[in-house]
CSV table of C-alpha atoms in Angstrom, one decimal:
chain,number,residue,atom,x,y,z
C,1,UNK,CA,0.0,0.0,0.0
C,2,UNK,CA,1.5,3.8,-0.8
C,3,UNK,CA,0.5,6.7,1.4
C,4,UNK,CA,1.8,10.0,0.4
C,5,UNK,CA,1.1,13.8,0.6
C,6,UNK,CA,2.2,17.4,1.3
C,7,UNK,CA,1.6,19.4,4.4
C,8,UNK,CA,2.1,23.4,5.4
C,9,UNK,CA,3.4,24.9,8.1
C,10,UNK,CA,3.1,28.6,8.1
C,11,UNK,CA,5.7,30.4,9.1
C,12,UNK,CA,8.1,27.5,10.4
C,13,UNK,CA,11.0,27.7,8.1
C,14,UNK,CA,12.4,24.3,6.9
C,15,UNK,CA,15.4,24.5,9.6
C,16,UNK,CA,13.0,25.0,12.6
C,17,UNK,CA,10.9,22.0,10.8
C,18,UNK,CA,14.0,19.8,10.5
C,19,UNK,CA,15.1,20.1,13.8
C,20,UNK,CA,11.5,19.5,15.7
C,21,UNK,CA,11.2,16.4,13.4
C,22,UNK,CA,14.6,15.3,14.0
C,23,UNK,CA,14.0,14.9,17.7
C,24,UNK,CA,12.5,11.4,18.8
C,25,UNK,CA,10.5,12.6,21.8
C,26,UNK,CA,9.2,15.2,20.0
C,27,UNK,CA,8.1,12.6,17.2
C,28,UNK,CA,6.8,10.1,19.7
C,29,UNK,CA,4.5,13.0,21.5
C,30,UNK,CA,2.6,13.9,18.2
C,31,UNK,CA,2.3,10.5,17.2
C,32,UNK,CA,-1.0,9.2,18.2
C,33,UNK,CA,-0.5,5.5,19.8
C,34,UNK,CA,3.4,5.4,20.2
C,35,UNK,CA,4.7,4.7,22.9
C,36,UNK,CA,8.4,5.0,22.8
C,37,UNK,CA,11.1,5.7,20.0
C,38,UNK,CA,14.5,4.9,21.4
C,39,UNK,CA,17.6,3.6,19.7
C,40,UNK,CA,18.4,0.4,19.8
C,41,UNK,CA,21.8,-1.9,21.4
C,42,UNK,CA,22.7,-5.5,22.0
C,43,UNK,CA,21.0,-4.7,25.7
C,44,UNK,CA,17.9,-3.7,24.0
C,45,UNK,CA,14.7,-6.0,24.9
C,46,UNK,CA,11.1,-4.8,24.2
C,47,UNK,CA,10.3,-7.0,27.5
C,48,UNK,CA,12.9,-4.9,29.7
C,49,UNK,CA,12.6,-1.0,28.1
C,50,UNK,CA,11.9,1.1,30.7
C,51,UNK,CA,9.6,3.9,28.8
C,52,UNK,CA,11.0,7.2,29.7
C,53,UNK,CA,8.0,10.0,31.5
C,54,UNK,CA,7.8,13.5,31.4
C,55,UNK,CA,10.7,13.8,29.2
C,56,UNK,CA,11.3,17.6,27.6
C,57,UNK,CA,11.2,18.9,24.8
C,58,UNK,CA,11.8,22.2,22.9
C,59,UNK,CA,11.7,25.3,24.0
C,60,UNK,CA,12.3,23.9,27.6
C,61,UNK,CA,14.6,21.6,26.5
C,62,UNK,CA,18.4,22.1,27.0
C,63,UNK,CA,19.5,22.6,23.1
C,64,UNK,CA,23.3,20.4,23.8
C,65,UNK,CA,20.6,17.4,25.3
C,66,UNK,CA,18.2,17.6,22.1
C,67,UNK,CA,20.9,17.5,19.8
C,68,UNK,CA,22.3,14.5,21.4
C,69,UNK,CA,19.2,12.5,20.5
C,70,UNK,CA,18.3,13.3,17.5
C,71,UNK,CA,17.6,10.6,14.6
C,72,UNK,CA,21.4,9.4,13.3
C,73,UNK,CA,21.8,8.0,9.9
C,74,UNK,CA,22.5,4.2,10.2
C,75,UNK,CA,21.5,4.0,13.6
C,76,UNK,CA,18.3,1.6,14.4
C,77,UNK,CA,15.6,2.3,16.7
C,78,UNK,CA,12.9,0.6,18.5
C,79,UNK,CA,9.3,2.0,18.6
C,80,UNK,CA,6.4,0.6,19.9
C,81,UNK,CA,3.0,1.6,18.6
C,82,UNK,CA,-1.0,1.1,19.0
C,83,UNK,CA,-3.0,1.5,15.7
C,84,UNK,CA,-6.7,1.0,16.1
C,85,UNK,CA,-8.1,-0.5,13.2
C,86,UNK,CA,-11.8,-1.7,13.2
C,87,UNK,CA,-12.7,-4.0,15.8
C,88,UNK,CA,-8.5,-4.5,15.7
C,89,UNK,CA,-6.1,-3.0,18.0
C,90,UNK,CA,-2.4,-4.2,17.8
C,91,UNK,CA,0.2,-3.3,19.5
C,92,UNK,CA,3.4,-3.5,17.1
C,93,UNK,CA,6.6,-4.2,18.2
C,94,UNK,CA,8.8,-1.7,15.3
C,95,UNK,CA,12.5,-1.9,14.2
C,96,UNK,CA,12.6,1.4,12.3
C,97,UNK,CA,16.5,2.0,10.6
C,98,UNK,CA,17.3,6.0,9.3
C,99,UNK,CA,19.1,4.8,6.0
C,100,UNK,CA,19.0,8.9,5.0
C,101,UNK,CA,19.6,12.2,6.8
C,102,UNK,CA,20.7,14.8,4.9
C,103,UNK,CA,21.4,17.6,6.9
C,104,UNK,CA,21.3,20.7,3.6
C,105,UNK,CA,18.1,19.2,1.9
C,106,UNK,CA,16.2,18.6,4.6
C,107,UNK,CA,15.7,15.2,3.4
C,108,UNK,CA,15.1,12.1,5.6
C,109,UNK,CA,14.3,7.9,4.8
C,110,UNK,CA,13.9,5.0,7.0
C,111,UNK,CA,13.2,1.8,6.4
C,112,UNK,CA,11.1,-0.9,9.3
C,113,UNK,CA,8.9,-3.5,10.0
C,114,UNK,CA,7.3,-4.8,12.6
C,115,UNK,CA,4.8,-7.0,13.8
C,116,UNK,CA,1.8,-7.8,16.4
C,117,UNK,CA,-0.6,-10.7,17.3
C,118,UNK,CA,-1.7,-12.0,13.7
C,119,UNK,CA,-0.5,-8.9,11.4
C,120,UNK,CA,3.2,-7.6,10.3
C,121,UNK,CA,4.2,-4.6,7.9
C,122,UNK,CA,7.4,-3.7,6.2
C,123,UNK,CA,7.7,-0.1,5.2
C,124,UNK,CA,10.1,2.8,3.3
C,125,UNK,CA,9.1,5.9,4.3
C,126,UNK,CA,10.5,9.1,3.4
C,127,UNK,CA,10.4,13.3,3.8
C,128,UNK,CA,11.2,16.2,2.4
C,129,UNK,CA,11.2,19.8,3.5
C,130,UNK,CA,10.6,22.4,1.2
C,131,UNK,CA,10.7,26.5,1.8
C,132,UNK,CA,6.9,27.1,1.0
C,133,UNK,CA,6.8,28.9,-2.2
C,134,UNK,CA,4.4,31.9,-0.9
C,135,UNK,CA,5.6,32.8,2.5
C,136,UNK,CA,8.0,32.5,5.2
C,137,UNK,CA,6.7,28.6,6.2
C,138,UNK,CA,7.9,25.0,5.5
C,139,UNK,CA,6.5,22.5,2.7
C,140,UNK,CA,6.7,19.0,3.9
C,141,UNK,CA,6.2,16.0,1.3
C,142,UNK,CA,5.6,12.5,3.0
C,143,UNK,CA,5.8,9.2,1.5
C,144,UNK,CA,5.3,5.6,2.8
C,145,UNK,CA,5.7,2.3,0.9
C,146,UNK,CA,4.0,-0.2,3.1
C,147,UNK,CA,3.2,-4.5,2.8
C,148,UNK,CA,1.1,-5.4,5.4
C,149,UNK,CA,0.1,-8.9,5.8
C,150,UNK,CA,-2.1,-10.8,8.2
C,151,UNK,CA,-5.6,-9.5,10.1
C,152,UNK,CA,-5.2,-5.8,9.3
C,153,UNK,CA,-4.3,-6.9,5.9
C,154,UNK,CA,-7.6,-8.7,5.4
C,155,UNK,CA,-9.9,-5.2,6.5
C,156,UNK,CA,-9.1,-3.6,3.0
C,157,UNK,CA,-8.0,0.0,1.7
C,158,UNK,CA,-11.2,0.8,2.7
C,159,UNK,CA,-10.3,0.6,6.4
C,160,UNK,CA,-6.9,1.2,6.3
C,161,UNK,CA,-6.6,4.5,5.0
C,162,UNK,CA,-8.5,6.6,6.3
C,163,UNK,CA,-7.1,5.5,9.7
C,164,UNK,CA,-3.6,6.3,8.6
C,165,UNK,CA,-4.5,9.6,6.8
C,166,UNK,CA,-5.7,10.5,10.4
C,167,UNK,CA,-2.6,9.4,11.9
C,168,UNK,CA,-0.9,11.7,10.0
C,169,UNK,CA,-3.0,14.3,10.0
C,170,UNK,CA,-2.8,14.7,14.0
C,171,UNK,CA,0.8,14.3,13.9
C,172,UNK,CA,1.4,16.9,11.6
C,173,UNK,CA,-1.4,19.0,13.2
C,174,UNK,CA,0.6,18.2,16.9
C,175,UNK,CA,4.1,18.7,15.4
C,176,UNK,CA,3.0,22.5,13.8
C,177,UNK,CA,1.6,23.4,17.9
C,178,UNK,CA,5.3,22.4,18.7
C,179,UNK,CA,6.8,24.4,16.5
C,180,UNK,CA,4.4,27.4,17.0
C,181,UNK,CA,5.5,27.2,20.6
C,182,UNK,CA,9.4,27.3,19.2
C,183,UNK,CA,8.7,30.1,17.2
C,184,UNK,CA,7.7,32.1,20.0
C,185,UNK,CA,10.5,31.9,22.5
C,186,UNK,CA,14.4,32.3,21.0
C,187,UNK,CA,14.2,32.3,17.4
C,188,UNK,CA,18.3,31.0,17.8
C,189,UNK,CA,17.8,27.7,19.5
C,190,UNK,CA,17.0,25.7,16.3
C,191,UNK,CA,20.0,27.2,14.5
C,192,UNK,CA,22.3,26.5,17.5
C,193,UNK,CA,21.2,22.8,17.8
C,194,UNK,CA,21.4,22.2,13.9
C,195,UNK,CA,25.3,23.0,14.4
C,196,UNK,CA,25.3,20.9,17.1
C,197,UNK,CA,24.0,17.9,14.7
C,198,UNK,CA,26.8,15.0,14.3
């Protein structure tokens, strides 16, 4: 199944867009049934994670600590999500891998699966910012190349995507409140953390 589609955000330029949507916690907090996002190491076990509370995010955050955690190319991470669908409500265990981050185009892709009780998914997902072409916001064009197998599979289109056109209609929806709260404290932090950026 492809997903894809554009979304504005007034007056957020593309480098206070790319560093919001760069930081995992701010990701996990706009997106609706996620639990965590956290890399992943040999000590990694879904079973043991300890989900992190209360944890901040910009502008409270400390710039140095948001830069530290922010999504590295390569690097693999574990996410655990809730999608209702229907009657059907798994909760997926995610391996999600950045395989792109490039830091000048303001272009990221990751690759994942994962899988619940009866239904998996493999996915390539991808974004791009873009300077909007009338005014001083951010143009953001999303794609997602998903095969989903098993009980969700067997619900249909019909089901399916107008759940996950929700889903990413309330993250973009959260992640633009986030970034309207940026905008109107230190216009600097975003530029300081995206030198900070490994």
């Amino acid at each position: 199944m492809n997903f894809e589609g554009e979304f504005e955000l007034d007056e957020v330029p593309p480098e206070k867009a790319w560093v919001v949507l760069s930081d995992p916690i701010a990701v996990r907090n706009s997106l609706k049934g996620c639990q965590y996002i956290t890399p992943m190491d040999d000590e990694f076990g879904w079973d043991t994670y300890e989900l992190e509370e209360d944890v901040e995010t910009l502008p409270e955050a400390d710039a140095e600590v948001v830069a530290a955690r922010a999504f590295r190319e390569r690097q693999e991470y574990a996410a655990l999500m809730q999608v209702g669908v229907g009657s059907v409500k798994p909760k997926f265990e995610t391996t999600v891998t950045i395989d792109e981050r490039d830091e000048e185009e303001f272009v990221m892709t990751a690759t994942g699966s994962g899988s619940a009780s009866g239904s998996s998914f493999s996915m390539e997902s991808g974004m791009h910012i873009h300077p909007q072409e009338d005014g001083d916001g951010s143009r953001i064009e999303w794609w997602t190349e998903a095969d989903i197998s098993g009980r969700i599979a067997q619900l249909g289109g019909r089901v399916i995507n107008p759940v996950a056109n929700k889903i990413v209609n309330n993250f973009f929806s959260d992640i633009e409140a986030q970034m309207t709260d940026i905008e109107d404290t230190d216009s600097g932090v975003t530029d300081r953390i995206r030198g900070m950026f490994g």
